[in-house]
PDB file of C-alpha atoms in Angstrom:
ATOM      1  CA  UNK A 638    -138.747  91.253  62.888  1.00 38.00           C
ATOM      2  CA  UNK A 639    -138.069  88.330  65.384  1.00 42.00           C
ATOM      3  CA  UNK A 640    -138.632  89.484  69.083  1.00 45.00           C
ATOM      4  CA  UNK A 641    -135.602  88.093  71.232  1.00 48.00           C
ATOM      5  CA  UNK A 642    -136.614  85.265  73.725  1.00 53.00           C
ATOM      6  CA  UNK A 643    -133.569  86.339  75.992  1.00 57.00           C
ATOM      7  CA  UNK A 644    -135.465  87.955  78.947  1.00 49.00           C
ATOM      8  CA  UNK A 645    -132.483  88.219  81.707  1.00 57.00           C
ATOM      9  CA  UNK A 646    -132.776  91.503  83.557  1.00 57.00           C
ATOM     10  CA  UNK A 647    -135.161  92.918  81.408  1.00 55.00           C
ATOM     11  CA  UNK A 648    -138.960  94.080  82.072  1.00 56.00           C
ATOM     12  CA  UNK A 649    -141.438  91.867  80.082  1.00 48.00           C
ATOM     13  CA  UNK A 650    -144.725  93.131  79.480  1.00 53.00           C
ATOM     14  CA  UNK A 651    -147.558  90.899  77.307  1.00 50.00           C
ATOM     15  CA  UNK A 652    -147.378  90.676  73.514  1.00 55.00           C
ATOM     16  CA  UNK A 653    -149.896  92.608  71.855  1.00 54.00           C
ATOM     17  CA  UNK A 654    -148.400  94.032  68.743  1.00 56.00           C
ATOM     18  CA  UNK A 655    -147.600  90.531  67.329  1.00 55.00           C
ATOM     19  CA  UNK A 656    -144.967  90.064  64.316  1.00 52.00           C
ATOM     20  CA  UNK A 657    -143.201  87.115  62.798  1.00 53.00           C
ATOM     21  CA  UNK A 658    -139.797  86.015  62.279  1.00 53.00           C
ATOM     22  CA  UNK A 659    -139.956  87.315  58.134  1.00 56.00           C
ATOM     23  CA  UNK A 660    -137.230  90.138  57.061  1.00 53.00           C
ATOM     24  CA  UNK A 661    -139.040  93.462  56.070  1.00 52.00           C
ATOM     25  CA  UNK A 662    -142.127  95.161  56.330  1.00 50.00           C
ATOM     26  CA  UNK A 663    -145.511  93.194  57.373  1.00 48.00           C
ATOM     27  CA  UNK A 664    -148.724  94.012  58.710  1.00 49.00           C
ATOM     28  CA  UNK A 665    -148.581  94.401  62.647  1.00 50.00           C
ATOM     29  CA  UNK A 666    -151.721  92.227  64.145  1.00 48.00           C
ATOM     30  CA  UNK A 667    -152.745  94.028  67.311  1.00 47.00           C
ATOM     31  CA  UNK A 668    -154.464  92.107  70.421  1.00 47.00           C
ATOM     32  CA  UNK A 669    -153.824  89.827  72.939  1.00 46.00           C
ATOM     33  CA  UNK A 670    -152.148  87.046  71.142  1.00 48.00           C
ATOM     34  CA  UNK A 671    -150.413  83.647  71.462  1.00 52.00           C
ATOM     35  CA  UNK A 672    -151.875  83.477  74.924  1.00 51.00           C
ATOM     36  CA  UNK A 673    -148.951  84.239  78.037  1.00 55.00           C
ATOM     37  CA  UNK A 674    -146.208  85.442  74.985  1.00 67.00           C
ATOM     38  CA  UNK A 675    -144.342  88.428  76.374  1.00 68.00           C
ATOM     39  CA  UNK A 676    -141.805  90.471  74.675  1.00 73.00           C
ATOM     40  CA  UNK A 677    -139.263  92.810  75.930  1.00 76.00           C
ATOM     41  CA  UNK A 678    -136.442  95.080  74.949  1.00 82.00           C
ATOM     42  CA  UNK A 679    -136.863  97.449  72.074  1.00 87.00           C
ATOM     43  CA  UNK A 680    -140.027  95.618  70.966  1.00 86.00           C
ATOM     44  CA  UNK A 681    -141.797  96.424  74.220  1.00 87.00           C
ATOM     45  CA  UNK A 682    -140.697  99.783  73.882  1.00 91.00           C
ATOM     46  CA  UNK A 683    -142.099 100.401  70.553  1.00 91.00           C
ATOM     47  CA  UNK A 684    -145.034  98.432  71.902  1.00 88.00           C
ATOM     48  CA  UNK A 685    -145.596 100.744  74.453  1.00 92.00           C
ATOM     49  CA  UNK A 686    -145.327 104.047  72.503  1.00 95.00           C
ATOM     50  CA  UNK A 687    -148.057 102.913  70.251  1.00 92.00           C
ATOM     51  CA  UNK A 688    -150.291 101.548  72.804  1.00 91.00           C
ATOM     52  CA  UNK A 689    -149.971 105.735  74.466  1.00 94.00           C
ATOM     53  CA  UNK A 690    -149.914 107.138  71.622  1.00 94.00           C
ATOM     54  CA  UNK A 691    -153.478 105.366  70.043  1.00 91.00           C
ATOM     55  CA  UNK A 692    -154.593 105.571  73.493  1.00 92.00           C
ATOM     56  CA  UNK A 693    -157.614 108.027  73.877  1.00 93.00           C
ATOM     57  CA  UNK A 694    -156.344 110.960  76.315  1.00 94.00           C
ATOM     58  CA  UNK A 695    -158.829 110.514  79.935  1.00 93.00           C
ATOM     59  CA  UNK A 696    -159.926 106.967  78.769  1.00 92.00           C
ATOM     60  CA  UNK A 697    -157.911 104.959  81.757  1.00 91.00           C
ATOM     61  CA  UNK A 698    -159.834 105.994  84.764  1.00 92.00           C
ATOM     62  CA  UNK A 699    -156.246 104.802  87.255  1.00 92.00           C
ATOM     63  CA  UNK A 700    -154.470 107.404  85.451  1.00 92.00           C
ATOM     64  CA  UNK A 701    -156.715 109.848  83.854  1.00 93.00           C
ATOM     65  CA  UNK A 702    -153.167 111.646  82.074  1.00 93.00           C
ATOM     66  CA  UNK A 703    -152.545 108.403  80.286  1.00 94.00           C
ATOM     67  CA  UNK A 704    -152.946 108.610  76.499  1.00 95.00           C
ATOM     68  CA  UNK A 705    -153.200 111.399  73.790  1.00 95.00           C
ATOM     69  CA  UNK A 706    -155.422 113.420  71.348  1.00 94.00           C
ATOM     70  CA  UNK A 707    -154.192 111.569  68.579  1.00 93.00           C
ATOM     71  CA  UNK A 708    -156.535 108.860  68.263  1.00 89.00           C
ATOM     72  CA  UNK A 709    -159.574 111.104  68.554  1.00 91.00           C
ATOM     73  CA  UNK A 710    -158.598 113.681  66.670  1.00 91.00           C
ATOM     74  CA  UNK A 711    -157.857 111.055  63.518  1.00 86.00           C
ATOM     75  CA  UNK A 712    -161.080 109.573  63.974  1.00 86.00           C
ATOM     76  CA  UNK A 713    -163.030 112.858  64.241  1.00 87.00           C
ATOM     77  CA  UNK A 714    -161.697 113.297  60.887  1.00 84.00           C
ATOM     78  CA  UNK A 715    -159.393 116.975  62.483  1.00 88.00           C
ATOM     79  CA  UNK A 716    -156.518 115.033  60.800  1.00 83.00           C
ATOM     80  CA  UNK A 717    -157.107 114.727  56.892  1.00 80.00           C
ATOM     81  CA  UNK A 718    -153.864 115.692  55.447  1.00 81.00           C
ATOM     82  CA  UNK A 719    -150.500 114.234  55.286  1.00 81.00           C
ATOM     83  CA  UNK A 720    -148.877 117.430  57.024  1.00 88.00           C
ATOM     84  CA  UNK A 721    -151.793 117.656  59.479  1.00 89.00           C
ATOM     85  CA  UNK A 722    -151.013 114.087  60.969  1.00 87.00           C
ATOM     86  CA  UNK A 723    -147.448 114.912  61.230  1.00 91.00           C
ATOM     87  CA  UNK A 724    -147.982 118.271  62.984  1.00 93.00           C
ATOM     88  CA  UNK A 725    -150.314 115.720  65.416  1.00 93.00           C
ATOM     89  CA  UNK A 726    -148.036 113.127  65.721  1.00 94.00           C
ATOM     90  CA  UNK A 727    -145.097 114.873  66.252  1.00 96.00           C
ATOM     91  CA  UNK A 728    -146.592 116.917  69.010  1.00 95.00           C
ATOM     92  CA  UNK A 729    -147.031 114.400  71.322  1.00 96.00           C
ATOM     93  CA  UNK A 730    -143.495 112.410  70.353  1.00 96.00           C
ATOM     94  CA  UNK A 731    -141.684 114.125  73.195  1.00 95.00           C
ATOM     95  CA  UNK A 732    -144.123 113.977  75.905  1.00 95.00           C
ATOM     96  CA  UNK A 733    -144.393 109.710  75.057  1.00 97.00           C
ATOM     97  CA  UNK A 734    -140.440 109.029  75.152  1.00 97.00           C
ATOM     98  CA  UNK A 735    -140.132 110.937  78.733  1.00 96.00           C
ATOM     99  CA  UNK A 736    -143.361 109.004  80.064  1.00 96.00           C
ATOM    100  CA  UNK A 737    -141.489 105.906  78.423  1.00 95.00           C
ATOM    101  CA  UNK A 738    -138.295 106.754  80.164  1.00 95.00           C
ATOM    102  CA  UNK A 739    -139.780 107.786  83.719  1.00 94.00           C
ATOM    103  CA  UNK A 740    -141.433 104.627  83.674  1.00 91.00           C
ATOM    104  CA  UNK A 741    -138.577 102.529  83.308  1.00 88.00           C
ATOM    105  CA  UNK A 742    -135.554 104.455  84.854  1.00 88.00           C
ATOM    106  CA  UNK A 743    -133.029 101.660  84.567  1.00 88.00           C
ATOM    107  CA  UNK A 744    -133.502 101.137  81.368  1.00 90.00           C
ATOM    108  CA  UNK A 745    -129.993  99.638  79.154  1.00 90.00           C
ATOM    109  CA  UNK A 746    -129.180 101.165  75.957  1.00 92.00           C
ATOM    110  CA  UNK A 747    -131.996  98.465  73.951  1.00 89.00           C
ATOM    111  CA  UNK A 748    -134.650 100.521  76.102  1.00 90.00           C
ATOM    112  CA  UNK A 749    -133.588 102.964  75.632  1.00 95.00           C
ATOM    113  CA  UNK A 750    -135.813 105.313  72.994  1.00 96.00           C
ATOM    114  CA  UNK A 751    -134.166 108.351  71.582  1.00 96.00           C
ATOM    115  CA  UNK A 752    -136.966 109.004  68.524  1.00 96.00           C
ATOM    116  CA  UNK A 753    -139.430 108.055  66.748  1.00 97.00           C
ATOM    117  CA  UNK A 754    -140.047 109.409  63.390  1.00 96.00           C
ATOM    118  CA  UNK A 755    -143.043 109.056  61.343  1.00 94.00           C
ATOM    119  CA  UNK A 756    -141.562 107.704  57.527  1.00 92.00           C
ATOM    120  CA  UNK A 757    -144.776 107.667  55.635  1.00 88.00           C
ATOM    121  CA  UNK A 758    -148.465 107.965  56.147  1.00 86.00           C
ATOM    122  CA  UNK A 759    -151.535 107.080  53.948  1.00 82.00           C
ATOM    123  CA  UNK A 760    -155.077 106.180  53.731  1.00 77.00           C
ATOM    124  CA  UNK A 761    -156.026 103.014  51.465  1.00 79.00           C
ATOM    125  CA  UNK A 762    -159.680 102.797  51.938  1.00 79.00           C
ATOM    126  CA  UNK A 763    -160.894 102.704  55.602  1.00 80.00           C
ATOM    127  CA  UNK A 764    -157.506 102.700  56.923  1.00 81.00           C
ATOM    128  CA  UNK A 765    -155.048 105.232  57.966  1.00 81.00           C
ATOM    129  CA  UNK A 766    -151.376 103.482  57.604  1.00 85.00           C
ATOM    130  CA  UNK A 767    -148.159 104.638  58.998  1.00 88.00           C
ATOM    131  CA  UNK A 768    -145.103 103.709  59.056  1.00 91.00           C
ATOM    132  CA  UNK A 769    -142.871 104.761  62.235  1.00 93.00           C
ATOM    133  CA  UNK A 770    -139.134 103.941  62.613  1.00 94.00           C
ATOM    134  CA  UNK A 771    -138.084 103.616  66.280  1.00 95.00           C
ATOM    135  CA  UNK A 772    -134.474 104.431  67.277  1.00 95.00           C
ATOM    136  CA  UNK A 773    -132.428 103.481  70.327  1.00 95.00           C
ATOM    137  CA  UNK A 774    -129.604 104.437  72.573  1.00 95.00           C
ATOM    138  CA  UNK A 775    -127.385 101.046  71.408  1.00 93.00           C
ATOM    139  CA  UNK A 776    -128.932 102.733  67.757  1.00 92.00           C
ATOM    140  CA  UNK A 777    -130.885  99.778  66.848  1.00 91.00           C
ATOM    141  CA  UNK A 778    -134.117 100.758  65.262  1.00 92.00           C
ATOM    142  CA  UNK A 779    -137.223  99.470  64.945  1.00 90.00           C
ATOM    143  CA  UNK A 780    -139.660 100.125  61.508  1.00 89.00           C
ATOM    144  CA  UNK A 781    -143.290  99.639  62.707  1.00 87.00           C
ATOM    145  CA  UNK A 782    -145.905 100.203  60.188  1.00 85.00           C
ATOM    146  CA  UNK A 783    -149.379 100.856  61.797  1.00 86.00           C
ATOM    147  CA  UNK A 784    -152.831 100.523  60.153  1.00 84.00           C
ATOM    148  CA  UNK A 785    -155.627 101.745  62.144  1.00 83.00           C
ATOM    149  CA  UNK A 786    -159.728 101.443  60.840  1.00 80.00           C
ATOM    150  CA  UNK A 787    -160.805 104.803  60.667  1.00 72.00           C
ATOM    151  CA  UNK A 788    -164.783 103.562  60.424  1.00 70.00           C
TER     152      UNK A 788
END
């Protein structure tokens, strides 16, 4: 998944769902990486659903409506079952693309996010994985898989 360098007219935001230029699926590293890297289009998109969507809900004091139950509740060990973490995830799908689009009202058909839909989920040891597949108004997608330490 190479992230386009082609930043004209388009919102950047920092890189910190990092990938590399390799074809197919690979582990997503998650912090603030290559120092002053930014990203933009459909990868800051994608970048931004996942940051609100592992977000604890009330955790960002500025805007105390930022963020979901999702984290917490897979943490807390409420989600435990395949069909419980889709029931959870989908839930909050809706609410994230309108905050998405409200926040960036201009937005061309690469920022645009119509869905996100959760393709697989599993635990392998400490780790809850999942694999989400973004889609967008110019129908690019996006195939994010997400491992999160549940310890």
């Amino acid at each position: 998944m190479a992230i386009s360098k082609d930043y004209t007219n388009k919102n950047i935001d920092l890189c910190i769902i990092d990938t590399s230029d390799n074809t197919g699926l690979e582990t997503v590293d998650v912090g603030i990486l290559n120092s002053g890297s930014v990203i933009a289009g459909p990868y800051k998109i994608a970048q931004k659903f996942l940051k609100y969507l592992l977000t604890e809900l009330g955790s960002v004091l500025a805007e105390p409506q930022y963020g979901t139950e999702f984290i917490t509740q897979l943490m807390s060990g409420q989600i435990q079952t395949e069909a419980e973490l889709k029931l959870r995830f989908y839930k909050e799908v809706d609410f994230i693309i309108t905050y998405i689009s409200k926040s960036n009202p201009n937005a061309t058909a690469d920022d645009t996010l119509l869905n996100a839909n959760l393709e697989n989920f599993s635990i392998v040891g400490d780790s809850a994985i999942m694999r989400i597949q973004f889609t967008f108004e110019d129908q690019s997608t996006i195939l994010a898989p997400v491992r999160i330490s549940t310890i």
